[in-house]
PDB file of C-alpha atoms in Angstrom:
ATOM      1  CA  MET S  22      -0.020   0.013   0.025  1.00 33.00           C
ATOM      2  CA  SER S  23       1.438   3.451  -0.902  1.00 34.00           C
ATOM      3  CA  GLU S  24       0.972   6.540   1.012  1.00 38.00           C
ATOM      4  CA  ALA S  25       0.284  10.153  -0.072  1.00 43.00           C
ATOM      5  CA  ASP S  26       1.256  13.442   1.578  1.00 51.00           C
ATOM      6  CA  ASN S  27      -1.440  15.792   2.899  1.00 77.00           C
ATOM      7  CA  LEU S  28      -0.378  19.347   3.748  1.00 88.00           C
ATOM      8  CA  CYS S  29      -2.009  20.818   6.899  1.00 93.00           C
ATOM      9  CA  TYR S  30      -1.452  24.055   8.676  1.00 95.00           C
ATOM     10  CA  LEU S  31      -0.955  24.486  12.436  1.00 94.00           C
ATOM     11  CA  ILE S  32      -2.328  27.853  13.542  1.00 94.00           C
ATOM     12  CA  GLU S  33      -0.943  29.420  16.741  1.00 92.00           C
ATOM     13  CA  ASN S  34       0.285  26.022  17.822  1.00 92.00           C
ATOM     14  CA  LYS S  35      -3.290  25.272  18.766  1.00 92.00           C
ATOM     15  CA  ILE S  36      -5.575  24.692  15.667  1.00 94.00           C
ATOM     16  CA  LEU S  37      -4.816  22.199  12.940  1.00 94.00           C
ATOM     17  CA  PHE S  38      -6.330  23.080   9.640  1.00 95.00           C
ATOM     18  CA  ASN S  39      -6.846  20.137   7.191  1.00 94.00           C
ATOM     19  CA  PRO S  40      -7.694  21.455   3.605  1.00 94.00           C
ATOM     20  CA  GLU S  41      -8.337  17.937   2.461  1.00 92.00           C
ATOM     21  CA  LYS S  42     -11.023  17.280   5.108  1.00 92.00           C
ATOM     22  CA  GLN S  43     -12.068  20.904   5.319  1.00 93.00           C
ATOM     23  CA  SER S  44     -11.918  20.816   9.077  1.00 94.00           C
ATOM     24  CA  LEU S  45     -10.309  22.485  12.082  1.00 95.00           C
ATOM     25  CA  VAL S  46      -9.099  20.380  14.983  1.00 94.00           C
ATOM     26  CA  HIS S  47      -8.014  21.644  18.435  1.00 93.00           C
ATOM     27  CA  ALA S  48      -4.558  20.253  19.314  1.00 89.00           C
ATOM     28  CA  ASP S  49      -5.378  19.839  23.001  1.00 90.00           C
ATOM     29  CA  SER S  50      -9.102  18.959  23.277  1.00 90.00           C
ATOM     30  CA  HIS S  51      -9.271  17.287  19.813  1.00 90.00           C
ATOM     31  CA  GLU S  52     -12.531  19.180  19.203  1.00 92.00           C
ATOM     32  CA  GLN S  53     -13.325  19.209  15.464  1.00 94.00           C
ATOM     33  CA  ILE S  54     -15.365  21.697  13.359  1.00 94.00           C
ATOM     34  CA  LYS S  55     -16.337  20.899   9.815  1.00 94.00           C
ATOM     35  CA  LEU S  56     -16.007  23.991   7.587  1.00 95.00           C
ATOM     36  CA  LYS S  57     -18.114  24.900   4.561  1.00 92.00           C
ATOM     37  CA  PRO S  58     -16.254  24.239   1.279  1.00 93.00           C
ATOM     38  CA  THR S  59     -16.092  27.949   0.330  1.00 93.00           C
ATOM     39  CA  ALA S  60     -14.981  28.955   3.856  1.00 93.00           C
ATOM     40  CA  SER S  61     -12.276  26.263   3.765  1.00 94.00           C
ATOM     41  CA  LEU S  62     -11.000  27.497   0.403  1.00 95.00           C
ATOM     42  CA  CYS S  63     -10.890  31.166   1.614  1.00 95.00           C
ATOM     43  CA  LEU S  64      -8.938  30.080   4.694  1.00 95.00           C
ATOM     44  CA  LEU S  65      -6.532  27.985   2.540  1.00 95.00           C
ATOM     45  CA  LEU S  66      -5.762  31.064   0.210  1.00 95.00           C
ATOM     46  CA  LEU S  67      -5.162  33.330   3.237  1.00 96.00           C
ATOM     47  CA  LEU S  68      -2.775  30.795   4.729  1.00 95.00           C
ATOM     48  CA  ARG S  69      -0.922  30.404   1.427  1.00 94.00           C
ATOM     49  CA  ASN S  70      -0.495  34.242   1.435  1.00 96.00           C
ATOM     50  CA  HIS S  71       0.402  34.586   5.118  1.00 95.00           C
ATOM     51  CA  GLY S  72       1.232  38.155   6.017  1.00 94.00           C
ATOM     52  CA  GLU S  73      -0.099  39.494   2.566  1.00 95.00           C
ATOM     53  CA  ILE S  74      -3.455  41.150   1.883  1.00 95.00           C
ATOM     54  CA  VAL S  75      -5.762  39.082  -0.299  1.00 95.00           C
ATOM     55  CA  THR S  76      -8.470  41.025  -2.126  1.00 93.00           C
ATOM     56  CA  GLN S  77     -12.171  40.046  -2.055  1.00 90.00           C
ATOM     57  CA  ASN S  78     -12.071  39.306  -5.758  1.00 90.00           C
ATOM     58  CA  GLU S  79      -9.160  36.976  -5.280  1.00 93.00           C
ATOM     59  CA  LEU S  80     -10.875  35.037  -2.584  1.00 92.00           C
ATOM     60  CA  LEU S  81     -14.145  34.909  -4.604  1.00 92.00           C
ATOM     61  CA  ALA S  82     -12.406  33.615  -7.662  1.00 91.00           C
ATOM     62  CA  PHE S  83     -10.480  30.959  -5.655  1.00 93.00           C
ATOM     63  CA  ALA S  84     -13.330  29.800  -3.534  1.00 91.00           C
ATOM     64  CA  TRP S  85     -16.317  29.924  -5.998  1.00 92.00           C
ATOM     65  CA  GLY S  86     -14.424  29.410  -9.296  1.00 89.00           C
ATOM     66  CA  GLU S  87     -16.132  30.467 -12.531  1.00 85.00           C
ATOM     67  CA  SER S  88     -19.409  31.400 -10.833  1.00 83.00           C
ATOM     68  CA  HIS S  89     -17.701  34.015  -8.507  1.00 83.00           C
ATOM     69  CA  ARG S  90     -19.240  36.945 -10.337  1.00 83.00           C
ATOM     70  CA  GLN S  91     -22.718  35.766  -9.366  1.00 83.00           C
ATOM     71  CA  VAL S  92     -21.867  35.490  -5.643  1.00 83.00           C
ATOM     72  CA  SER S  93     -23.594  38.090  -3.457  1.00 81.00           C
ATOM     73  CA  PHE S  94     -21.737  40.154  -0.758  1.00 78.00           C
ATOM     74  CA  ASN S  95     -23.868  38.227   1.863  1.00 81.00           C
ATOM     75  CA  ALA S  96     -22.681  34.808   0.750  1.00 84.00           C
ATOM     76  CA  PHE S  97     -19.049  35.868   0.742  1.00 88.00           C
ATOM     77  CA  TYR S  98     -19.309  37.627   4.090  1.00 86.00           C
ATOM     78  CA  GLN S  99     -21.144  34.543   5.688  1.00 88.00           C
ATOM     79  CA  SER S 100     -18.104  32.310   4.745  1.00 89.00           C
ATOM     80  CA  ILE S 101     -15.655  34.707   6.501  1.00 91.00           C
ATOM     81  CA  LEU S 102     -18.094  35.097   9.458  1.00 90.00           C
ATOM     82  CA  SER S 103     -18.331  31.312   9.768  1.00 91.00           C
ATOM     83  CA  LEU S 104     -14.549  31.087   9.975  1.00 93.00           C
ATOM     84  CA  ARG S 105     -14.288  33.638  12.683  1.00 91.00           C
ATOM     85  CA  LYS S 106     -17.078  32.019  14.531  1.00 92.00           C
ATOM     86  CA  SER S 107     -15.235  28.662  14.365  1.00 92.00           C
ATOM     87  CA  PHE S 108     -12.017  30.285  15.802  1.00 92.00           C
ATOM     88  CA  LEU S 109     -14.155  31.784  18.566  1.00 91.00           C
ATOM     89  CA  GLN S 110     -15.685  28.448  19.490  1.00 90.00           C
ATOM     90  CA  MET S 111     -12.174  26.950  19.797  1.00 89.00           C
ATOM     91  CA  ASN S 112     -11.181  29.753  22.162  1.00 88.00           C
ATOM     92  CA  VAL S 113      -8.507  31.307  20.085  1.00 88.00           C
ATOM     93  CA  ASP S 114      -7.559  34.613  21.751  1.00 83.00           C
ATOM     94  CA  LYS S 115      -5.979  36.304  18.769  1.00 86.00           C
ATOM     95  CA  GLN S 116      -7.861  37.597  15.735  1.00 89.00           C
ATOM     96  CA  ILE S 117      -6.799  35.153  12.993  1.00 92.00           C
ATOM     97  CA  ILE S 118      -8.425  36.929  10.049  1.00 94.00           C
ATOM     98  CA  THR S 119      -8.000  40.741   9.869  1.00 92.00           C
ATOM     99  CA  THR S 120     -10.144  42.996   7.628  1.00 90.00           C
ATOM    100  CA  ILE S 121      -8.254  45.742   5.968  1.00 90.00           C
ATOM    101  CA  PRO S 122     -10.845  48.369   4.796  1.00 86.00           C
ATOM    102  CA  ARG S 123     -11.247  48.845   1.103  1.00 85.00           C
ATOM    103  CA  LYS S 124      -8.333  46.425   0.463  1.00 90.00           C
ATOM    104  CA  GLY S 125      -9.164  42.855   1.514  1.00 92.00           C
ATOM    105  CA  LEU S 126      -8.356  40.333   4.284  1.00 94.00           C
ATOM    106  CA  VAL S 127      -5.042  39.076   5.746  1.00 95.00           C
ATOM    107  CA  ILE S 128      -3.600  36.681   8.293  1.00 94.00           C
ATOM    108  CA  GLN S 129      -1.064  39.001  10.011  1.00 94.00           C
ATOM    109  CA  GLN S 130       2.560  38.031  10.118  1.00 93.00           C
ATOM    110  CA  GLU S 131       2.509  37.771  13.956  1.00 93.00           C
ATOM    111  CA  ILE S 132       0.083  34.878  13.724  1.00 94.00           C
ATOM    112  CA  THR S 133       2.232  31.736  13.795  1.00 94.00           C
ATOM    113  CA  ILE S 134       1.557  29.327  10.935  1.00 94.00           C
ATOM    114  CA  GLU S 135       3.445  25.994  10.586  1.00 93.00           C
ATOM    115  CA  LYS S 136       3.024  23.619   7.682  1.00 90.00           C
ATOM    116  CA  LYS S 137       2.618  19.988   8.596  1.00 85.00           C
ATOM    117  CA  ARG S 138       2.532  16.854   6.390  1.00 81.00           C
ATOM    118  CA  VAL S 139       0.197  14.134   7.389  1.00 69.00           C
ATOM    119  CA  LEU S 140       0.542  10.688   5.900  1.00 58.00           C
ATOM    120  CA  ILE S 141      -2.754   9.399   4.573  1.00 48.00           C
ATOM    121  CA  PRO S 142      -3.027   5.893   3.168  1.00 48.00           C
ATOM    122  CA  GLU S 143      -4.406   5.752  -0.313  1.00 46.00           C
ATOM    123  CA  THR S 144      -7.702   3.994  -0.794  1.00 44.00           C
ATOM    124  CA  VAL S 145      -7.367   0.463  -1.978  1.00 38.00           C
ATOM    125  CA  LYS S 146      -9.698  -0.401  -4.786  1.00 41.00           C
ATOM    126  CA  GLU S 147     -11.699  -3.599  -4.331  1.00 41.00           C
ATOM    127  CA  PRO S 148     -11.511  -6.030  -7.269  1.00 40.00           C
ATOM    128  CA  THR S 149     -14.642  -5.839  -9.405  1.00 43.00           C
ATOM    129  CA  ALA S 150     -16.320  -9.018 -10.131  1.00 40.00           C
ATOM    130  CA  GLU S 151     -16.491  -9.848 -13.850  1.00 42.00           C
ATOM    131  CA  VAL S 152     -20.057 -10.286 -15.101  1.00 42.00           C
ATOM    132  CA  VAL S 153     -20.375 -12.794 -17.957  1.00 43.00           C
ATOM    133  CA  PRO S 154     -23.326 -11.946 -20.224  1.00 46.00           C
ATOM    134  CA  GLN S 155     -25.667 -14.755 -20.908  1.00 49.00           C
ATOM    135  CA  SER S 156     -26.443 -15.642 -24.539  1.00 49.00           C
ATOM    136  CA  ILE S 157     -29.832 -14.493 -25.795  1.00 46.00           C
ATOM    137  CA  PRO S 158     -31.534 -16.037 -28.828  1.00 52.00           C
ATOM    138  CA  LEU S 159     -31.250 -13.904 -31.921  1.00 47.00           C
ATOM    139  CA  ALA S 160     -34.971 -13.536 -32.344  1.00 48.00           C
ATOM    140  CA  THR S 161     -35.367 -12.265 -28.834  1.00 49.00           C
ATOM    141  CA  GLN S 162     -32.477  -9.783 -29.299  1.00 50.00           C
ATOM    142  CA  ASP S 163     -34.200  -8.315 -32.347  1.00 52.00           C
ATOM    143  CA  LYS S 164     -37.458  -7.807 -30.505  1.00 51.00           C
ATOM    144  CA  THR S 165     -35.716  -6.261 -27.490  1.00 50.00           C
ATOM    145  CA  SER S 166     -33.704  -3.966 -29.642  1.00 50.00           C
ATOM    146  CA  ALA S 167     -36.842  -2.794 -31.473  1.00 49.00           C
ATOM    147  CA  ILE S 168     -38.623  -2.020 -28.072  1.00 46.00           C
ATOM    148  CA  LEU S 169     -35.582  -0.122 -26.752  1.00 48.00           C
ATOM    149  CA  VAL S 170     -35.205   1.907 -29.908  1.00 47.00           C
ATOM    150  CA  GLY S 171     -38.826   2.875 -29.756  1.00 50.00           C
ATOM    151  CA  LYS S 172     -38.549   3.985 -26.130  1.00 49.00           C
ATOM    152  CA  THR S 173     -35.387   5.879 -26.780  1.00 45.00           C
ATOM    153  CA  LYS S 174     -37.029   7.911 -29.596  1.00 48.00           C
ATOM    154  CA  ARG S 175     -39.827   8.903 -27.205  1.00 51.00           C
ATOM    155  CA  VAL S 176     -37.515   9.833 -24.233  1.00 51.00           C
ATOM    156  CA  LEU S 177     -34.611  11.668 -25.806  1.00 63.00           C
ATOM    157  CA  LEU S 178     -34.740  15.457 -26.158  1.00 70.00           C
ATOM    158  CA  THR S 179     -33.254  17.426 -28.926  1.00 78.00           C
ATOM    159  CA  PRO S 180     -29.983  19.262 -28.180  1.00 76.00           C
ATOM    160  CA  VAL S 181     -31.826  22.632 -28.295  1.00 75.00           C
ATOM    161  CA  GLU S 182     -34.423  21.503 -25.806  1.00 76.00           C
ATOM    162  CA  GLY S 183     -31.770  20.096 -23.461  1.00 76.00           C
ATOM    163  CA  MET S 184     -29.824  23.303 -23.576  1.00 77.00           C
ATOM    164  CA  ILE S 185     -32.882  25.383 -22.775  1.00 82.00           C
ATOM    165  CA  ILE S 186     -33.726  23.213 -19.753  1.00 83.00           C
ATOM    166  CA  MET S 187     -30.120  23.400 -18.467  1.00 80.00           C
ATOM    167  CA  LEU S 188     -29.942  27.137 -18.774  1.00 78.00           C
ATOM    168  CA  THR S 189     -33.321  27.600 -17.119  1.00 81.00           C
ATOM    169  CA  MET S 190     -32.283  25.390 -14.118  1.00 81.00           C
ATOM    170  CA  LEU S 191     -28.968  27.308 -13.854  1.00 76.00           C
ATOM    171  CA  ILE S 192     -30.688  30.762 -13.737  1.00 77.00           C
ATOM    172  CA  ILE S 193     -33.164  29.538 -11.121  1.00 76.00           C
ATOM    173  CA  ALA S 194     -30.317  28.117  -8.991  1.00 67.00           C
ATOM    174  CA  LEU S 195     -28.383  31.427  -9.175  1.00 67.00           C
ATOM    175  CA  LEU S 196     -31.412  33.387  -8.141  1.00 65.00           C
ATOM    176  CA  ILE S 197     -32.463  31.169  -5.200  1.00 62.00           C
ATOM    177  CA  TYR S 198     -29.220  29.792  -3.763  1.00 58.00           C
ATOM    178  CA  PRO S 199     -27.836  32.948  -2.122  1.00 57.00           C
ATOM    179  CA  ARG S 200     -31.144  33.662  -0.448  1.00 56.00           C
ATOM    180  CA  VAL S 201     -31.457  30.110   0.823  1.00 53.00           C
ATOM    181  CA  ILE S 202     -27.905  29.996   2.235  1.00 53.00           C
ATOM    182  CA  SER S 203     -28.262  33.395   3.840  1.00 51.00           C
ATOM    183  CA  LYS S 204     -31.606  32.538   5.488  1.00 51.00           C
ATOM    184  CA  GLN S 205     -30.178  29.136   6.749  1.00 55.00           C
ATOM    185  CA  TYR S 206     -26.986  30.699   8.198  1.00 57.00           C
ATOM    186  CA  PHE S 207     -28.616  33.613  10.016  1.00 64.00           C
ATOM    187  CA  SER S 208     -31.423  31.558  11.272  1.00 66.00           C
ATOM    188  CA  GLY S 209     -28.773  30.648  13.949  1.00 73.00           C
ATOM    189  CA  TYR S 210     -29.300  34.153  15.429  1.00 81.00           C
ATOM    190  CA  VAL S 211     -32.263  35.185  17.554  1.00 80.00           C
ATOM    191  CA  VAL S 212     -33.806  38.653  17.881  1.00 80.00           C
ATOM    192  CA  SER S 213     -33.293  40.452  21.130  1.00 77.00           C
ATOM    193  CA  ASN S 214     -36.320  42.447  22.130  1.00 69.00           C
ATOM    194  CA  LYS S 215     -35.002  43.399  25.528  1.00 66.00           C
ATOM    195  CA  TYR S 216     -33.430  46.652  24.466  1.00 66.00           C
ATOM    196  CA  ALA S 217     -35.323  49.513  22.799  1.00 59.00           C
ATOM    197  CA  GLY S 218     -33.353  51.882  20.694  1.00 65.00           C
ATOM    198  CA  GLU S 219     -32.380  52.910  17.227  1.00 70.00           C
ATOM    199  CA  CYS S 220     -31.022  49.571  16.171  1.00 80.00           C
ATOM    200  CA  HIS S 221     -31.840  45.801  16.080  1.00 83.00           C
ATOM    201  CA  TYR S 222     -29.878  43.221  18.083  1.00 85.00           C
ATOM    202  CA  PHE S 223     -29.381  39.546  16.984  1.00 86.00           C
ATOM    203  CA  LEU S 224     -27.641  37.095  19.277  1.00 87.00           C
ATOM    204  CA  ASN S 225     -26.099  33.662  18.355  1.00 83.00           C
ATOM    205  CA  ASP S 226     -28.582  31.091  19.710  1.00 79.00           C
ATOM    206  CA  ASP S 227     -25.992  28.365  20.442  1.00 77.00           C
ATOM    207  CA  ALA S 228     -24.695  30.304  23.487  1.00 78.00           C
ATOM    208  CA  SER S 229     -25.729  28.821  26.892  1.00 74.00           C
ATOM    209  CA  ASP S 230     -26.656  32.285  28.174  1.00 80.00           C
ATOM    210  CA  TYR S 231     -26.732  35.921  26.958  1.00 83.00           C
ATOM    211  CA  THR S 232     -25.031  37.606  29.994  1.00 85.00           C
ATOM    212  CA  ARG S 233     -22.000  38.752  27.918  1.00 85.00           C
ATOM    213  CA  HIS S 234     -24.174  39.903  25.013  1.00 85.00           C
ATOM    214  CA  GLU S 235     -26.290  42.040  27.378  1.00 83.00           C
ATOM    215  CA  ASP S 236     -23.177  43.474  29.015  1.00 85.00           C
ATOM    216  CA  PHE S 237     -21.767  44.490  25.651  1.00 86.00           C
ATOM    217  CA  ILE S 238     -25.030  46.217  24.632  1.00 85.00           C
ATOM    218  CA  LYS S 239     -25.099  48.235  27.813  1.00 83.00           C
ATOM    219  CA  ARG S 240     -21.400  49.223  27.633  1.00 83.00           C
ATOM    220  CA  HIS S 241     -21.494  50.197  23.878  1.00 82.00           C
ATOM    221  CA  PRO S 242     -24.601  52.306  23.249  1.00 79.00           C
ATOM    222  CA  GLU S 243     -22.680  54.260  20.593  1.00 78.00           C
ATOM    223  CA  MET S 244     -23.045  51.376  18.212  1.00 79.00           C
ATOM    224  CA  CYS S 245     -26.798  51.657  18.198  1.00 78.00           C
ATOM    225  CA  ASN S 246     -27.668  54.358  15.686  1.00 72.00           C
ATOM    226  CA  ASN S 247     -29.123  54.912  12.284  1.00 70.00           C
ATOM    227  CA  ASP S 248     -31.361  51.886  12.478  1.00 74.00           C
ATOM    228  CA  LYS S 249     -28.393  49.496  12.366  1.00 80.00           C
ATOM    229  CA  TYR S 250     -28.620  45.659  12.495  1.00 84.00           C
ATOM    230  CA  LEU S 251     -26.125  44.209  15.020  1.00 83.00           C
ATOM    231  CA  TYR S 252     -25.174  40.499  14.997  1.00 87.00           C
ATOM    232  CA  ILE S 253     -23.404  39.697  18.236  1.00 87.00           C
ATOM    233  CA  THR S 254     -21.470  36.336  18.593  1.00 88.00           C
ATOM    234  CA  ALA S 255     -20.245  35.523  22.141  1.00 85.00           C
ATOM    235  CA  TYR S 256     -19.907  32.567  24.427  1.00 84.00           C
ATOM    236  CA  PRO S 257     -19.791  32.410  28.278  1.00 79.00           C
ATOM    237  CA  GLU S 258     -16.681  30.304  28.210  1.00 72.00           C
ATOM    238  CA  THR S 259     -14.603  32.536  25.886  1.00 78.00           C
ATOM    239  CA  LYS S 260     -13.309  36.109  26.078  1.00 76.00           C
ATOM    240  CA  ASN S 261     -13.822  36.799  22.354  1.00 81.00           C
ATOM    241  CA  ILE S 262     -16.774  38.807  21.001  1.00 85.00           C
ATOM    242  CA  SER S 263     -17.472  39.345  17.310  1.00 84.00           C
ATOM    243  CA  ILE S 264     -19.855  42.114  16.069  1.00 84.00           C
ATOM    244  CA  ILE S 265     -21.292  42.535  12.619  1.00 84.00           C
ATOM    245  CA  LEU S 266     -22.933  45.871  11.893  1.00 79.00           C
ATOM    246  CA  CYS S 267     -25.153  45.943   8.783  1.00 82.00           C
ATOM    247  CA  ALA S 268     -27.307  48.615   7.152  1.00 79.00           C
ATOM    248  CA  THR S 269     -30.196  46.049   6.785  1.00 78.00           C
ATOM    249  CA  ARG S 270     -31.111  42.629   7.866  1.00 77.00           C
ATOM    250  CA  MET S 271     -28.684  40.058   6.361  1.00 72.00           C
ATOM    251  CA  GLU S 272     -31.159  37.579   4.898  1.00 63.00           C
ATOM    252  CA  LEU S 273     -33.389  40.314   3.305  1.00 58.00           C
ATOM    253  CA  SER S 274     -30.846  42.047   1.042  1.00 55.00           C
ATOM    254  CA  HIS S 275     -28.017  41.109  -1.319  1.00 58.00           C
ATOM    255  CA  ASP S 276     -26.653  44.659  -1.511  1.00 63.00           C
ATOM    256  CA  ASN S 277     -26.012  45.037   2.176  1.00 69.00           C
ATOM    257  CA  SER S 278     -23.263  47.086   3.721  1.00 73.00           C
ATOM    258  CA  CYS S 279     -21.601  45.592   6.707  1.00 77.00           C
ATOM    259  CA  GLN S 280     -18.668  46.194   9.040  1.00 74.00           C
ATOM    260  CA  SER S 281     -16.973  43.762  11.370  1.00 75.00           C
ATOM    261  CA  VAL S 282     -15.638  44.484  14.848  1.00 78.00           C
ATOM    262  CA  TYR S 283     -13.619  42.004  16.811  1.00 74.00           C
ATOM    263  CA  TYR S 284     -12.744  42.035  20.537  1.00 78.00           C
ATOM    264  CA  PRO S 285     -10.100  39.233  21.233  1.00 72.00           C
ATOM    265  CA  ARG S 286     -10.149  39.934  24.988  1.00 72.00           C
ATOM    266  CA  TYR S 287     -13.328  41.872  25.740  1.00 75.00           C
ATOM    267  CA  ASP S 288     -13.504  41.124  29.419  1.00 69.00           C
ATOM    268  CA  SER S 289     -10.127  42.902  30.033  1.00 54.00           C
ATOM    269  CA  GLN S 290     -11.251  46.122  28.356  1.00 55.00           C
TER     270      GLN S 290
END
């Protein structure tokens, strides 16, 4: 059995990123988080360009391929947000991915990145049993062929008809997919009706309690203005807090304007 090399990345001597499995694994607790394919590719490109700014267009082209021009801002931002949320869940104190306004994203040089090669055994193909066709009388073959030909003529579409159907399905998918993904991702945030003001608060619903969310809202009233939408991600067991400020609700608009604010050690501020 031969073996193949799989290049992984050890981030801050704590988190192992496996591009092949699209996963993050904590070196101590062995907790594993499965990443979305586009988020995994974005992280891979940022790691390959460690210390250098990667533009949004470069990330879109690398992660979404030929269809990147049809990707909405929301879909791209959700992939980056999911990466930051994954690092938060693994209790990484430093901000791994930094936003450089009007330029792109970067993994700063001070973030330690170490390349690792993991040996993965190649899959052994099972032998396929040979199927010996049984002989069929000539007369039966002729009748069967005639039936199959008749059915084929009734089922097959012309090339033009097939092309029209494929284009129609592609257009429908491009129109529906961003809305479906956006709605599914931000369904993980619940509306907070506890605070009245000039903005709307959404809290990650996988937190065991909202004490740290409420503390942040009380201590930062300056963020609540101009009817903003604030998505707050925090966990009781971590010091990190991530804030996304948007002009409108995420799942309702594709032309949204958002800003991210990250607090690596909020409790010490």
